[in-house]
Structure formats: structure tokens, C-alpha cells
């Protein structure tokens, strides 16, 4: 999430909007800083071999937390 936010390019029609966007991205980067005292997630759902199609695929694992995490 930090990499994606840091790679965003500020494109604006005027200087005022550009400054607002720059400030907003700066605030977002600060919010995404790691805090070693706070875990990224606080719960986990593990679907076993008997998982139903409405709840998840067998073997799927979902983390519940304060940030969304993406991977391949």
C-alpha cells in the first residue's frame, strides 16, 4: 500500500489543487507507516476441507485487520 501511494503522480490543472493533493498523499503515507506496537491484523478465518461455496473455498485463509493486504 505504501509503494502504491508513493508512486502516485500528482496531476492537477492548478497549483491549489496540486498542493492539496500533495498534502493528502503525505498524510496517507504517514497513516501507512508501520507501528511496531500495533499488528496489521487482529483475526483470521481459516476455511477447512468442508467449506461451503457461500463461505469460502476449502483451504482459503482471510486476515481481518486495520489494513488491506494484497499479494499475488
PDB file of C-alpha atoms in Angstrom:
ATOM      1  CA  UNK A   1       0.000   0.000   0.000  1.00  0.00           C
ATOM      2  CA  UNK A   2       2.850   2.360   0.791  1.00  0.00           C
ATOM      3  CA  UNK A   3       4.565   1.619  -2.528  1.00  0.00           C
ATOM      4  CA  UNK A   4       1.374   2.243  -4.470  1.00  0.00           C
ATOM      5  CA  UNK A   5       0.730   5.508  -2.610  1.00  0.00           C
ATOM      6  CA  UNK A   6       4.339   6.682  -3.002  1.00  0.00           C
ATOM      7  CA  UNK A   7       4.249   6.002  -6.742  1.00  0.00           C
ATOM      8  CA  UNK A   8       1.195   8.176  -7.361  1.00  0.00           C
ATOM      9  CA  UNK A   9       1.867  11.145  -9.576  1.00  0.00           C
ATOM     10  CA  UNK A  10       0.266  14.465  -8.728  1.00  0.00           C
ATOM     11  CA  UNK A  11      -1.502  15.816 -11.779  1.00  0.00           C
ATOM     12  CA  UNK A  12      -3.616  18.907 -11.420  1.00  0.00           C
ATOM     13  CA  UNK A  13      -4.962  21.751 -13.513  1.00  0.00           C
ATOM     14  CA  UNK A  14      -3.896  24.361 -10.967  1.00  0.00           C
ATOM     15  CA  UNK A  15      -1.427  24.959  -8.154  1.00  0.00           C
ATOM     16  CA  UNK A  16      -4.012  24.976  -5.335  1.00  0.00           C
ATOM     17  CA  UNK A  17      -5.329  21.532  -6.214  1.00  0.00           C
ATOM     18  CA  UNK A  18      -1.786  20.217  -6.664  1.00  0.00           C
ATOM     19  CA  UNK A  19      -0.865  21.396  -3.156  1.00  0.00           C
ATOM     20  CA  UNK A  20      -3.998  19.817  -1.705  1.00  0.00           C
ATOM     21  CA  UNK A  21      -3.228  16.503  -3.433  1.00  0.00           C
ATOM     22  CA  UNK A  22       0.397  16.629  -2.268  1.00  0.00           C
ATOM     23  CA  UNK A  23      -0.744  17.213   1.317  1.00  0.00           C
ATOM     24  CA  UNK A  24      -3.320  14.405   1.104  1.00  0.00           C
ATOM     25  CA  UNK A  25      -0.739  11.921  -0.216  1.00  0.00           C
ATOM     26  CA  UNK A  26       1.690  12.986   2.515  1.00  0.00           C
ATOM     27  CA  UNK A  27      -0.977  12.366   5.169  1.00  0.00           C
ATOM     28  CA  UNK A  28      -1.790   8.968   3.639  1.00  0.00           C
ATOM     29  CA  UNK A  29       1.898   7.965   3.703  1.00  0.00           C
ATOM     30  CA  UNK A  30       2.085   8.950   7.378  1.00  0.00           C
ATOM     31  CA  UNK A  31      -1.023   6.858   8.111  1.00  0.00           C
ATOM     32  CA  UNK A  32       0.567   3.856   6.392  1.00  0.00           C
ATOM     33  CA  UNK A  33       3.759   3.939   8.478  1.00  0.00           C
ATOM     34  CA  UNK A  34       4.324   0.770  10.457  1.00  0.00           C
ATOM     35  CA  UNK A  35       3.770   0.917  14.190  1.00  0.00           C
ATOM     36  CA  UNK A  36       5.587  -1.991  15.839  1.00  0.00           C
ATOM     37  CA  UNK A  37       3.131  -1.806  18.759  1.00  0.00           C
ATOM     38  CA  UNK A  38       0.082  -2.476  16.559  1.00  0.00           C
ATOM     39  CA  UNK A  39      -0.348  -5.650  14.478  1.00  0.00           C
ATOM     40  CA  UNK A  40      -1.513  -5.439  10.864  1.00  0.00           C
ATOM     41  CA  UNK A  41      -4.354  -7.825  11.591  1.00  0.00           C
ATOM     42  CA  UNK A  42      -6.346  -8.955  14.601  1.00  0.00           C
ATOM     43  CA  UNK A  43      -8.177 -12.018  13.331  1.00  0.00           C
ATOM     44  CA  UNK A  44      -8.021 -14.822  10.803  1.00  0.00           C
ATOM     45  CA  UNK A  45     -10.592 -17.029   9.092  1.00  0.00           C
ATOM     46  CA  UNK A  46      -9.408 -20.475   8.011  1.00  0.00           C
ATOM     47  CA  UNK A  47     -11.702 -22.495   5.791  1.00  0.00           C
ATOM     48  CA  UNK A  48     -11.111 -26.221   6.104  1.00  0.00           C
ATOM     49  CA  UNK A  49     -11.885 -29.033   3.722  1.00  0.00           C
ATOM     50  CA  UNK A  50     -15.636 -28.820   4.447  1.00  0.00           C
ATOM     51  CA  UNK A  51     -16.039 -25.134   3.485  1.00  0.00           C
ATOM     52  CA  UNK A  52     -19.247 -24.308   1.669  1.00  0.00           C
ATOM     53  CA  UNK A  53     -19.304 -22.333  -1.559  1.00  0.00           C
ATOM     54  CA  UNK A  54     -21.037 -19.432   0.218  1.00  0.00           C
ATOM     55  CA  UNK A  55     -18.377 -19.073   2.932  1.00  0.00           C
ATOM     56  CA  UNK A  56     -15.130 -19.667   1.069  1.00  0.00           C
ATOM     57  CA  UNK A  57     -13.093 -22.215  -0.812  1.00  0.00           C
ATOM     58  CA  UNK A  58     -11.515 -25.114   1.057  1.00  0.00           C
ATOM     59  CA  UNK A  59      -8.102 -24.114   2.352  1.00  0.00           C
ATOM     60  CA  UNK A  60      -8.674 -20.363   1.949  1.00  0.00           C
ATOM     61  CA  UNK A  61      -7.364 -18.043   4.662  1.00  0.00           C
ATOM     62  CA  UNK A  62      -8.516 -14.457   5.256  1.00  0.00           C
ATOM     63  CA  UNK A  63      -6.944 -11.934   7.624  1.00  0.00           C
ATOM     64  CA  UNK A  64      -9.115  -9.330   9.314  1.00  0.00           C
ATOM     65  CA  UNK A  65      -7.377  -6.144  10.265  1.00  0.00           C
ATOM     66  CA  UNK A  66      -6.736  -2.463  10.050  1.00  0.00           C
ATOM     67  CA  UNK A  67      -5.185  -2.526   6.577  1.00  0.00           C
ATOM     68  CA  UNK A  68      -5.948  -4.339   3.388  1.00  0.00           C
ATOM     69  CA  UNK A  69      -3.149  -6.569   2.231  1.00  0.00           C
ATOM     70  CA  UNK A  70      -2.697  -7.739  -1.342  1.00  0.00           C
ATOM     71  CA  UNK A  71      -0.412 -10.384  -2.739  1.00  0.00           C
ATOM     72  CA  UNK A  72      -0.064 -12.456  -5.873  1.00  0.00           C
TER      73      UNK A  72
END
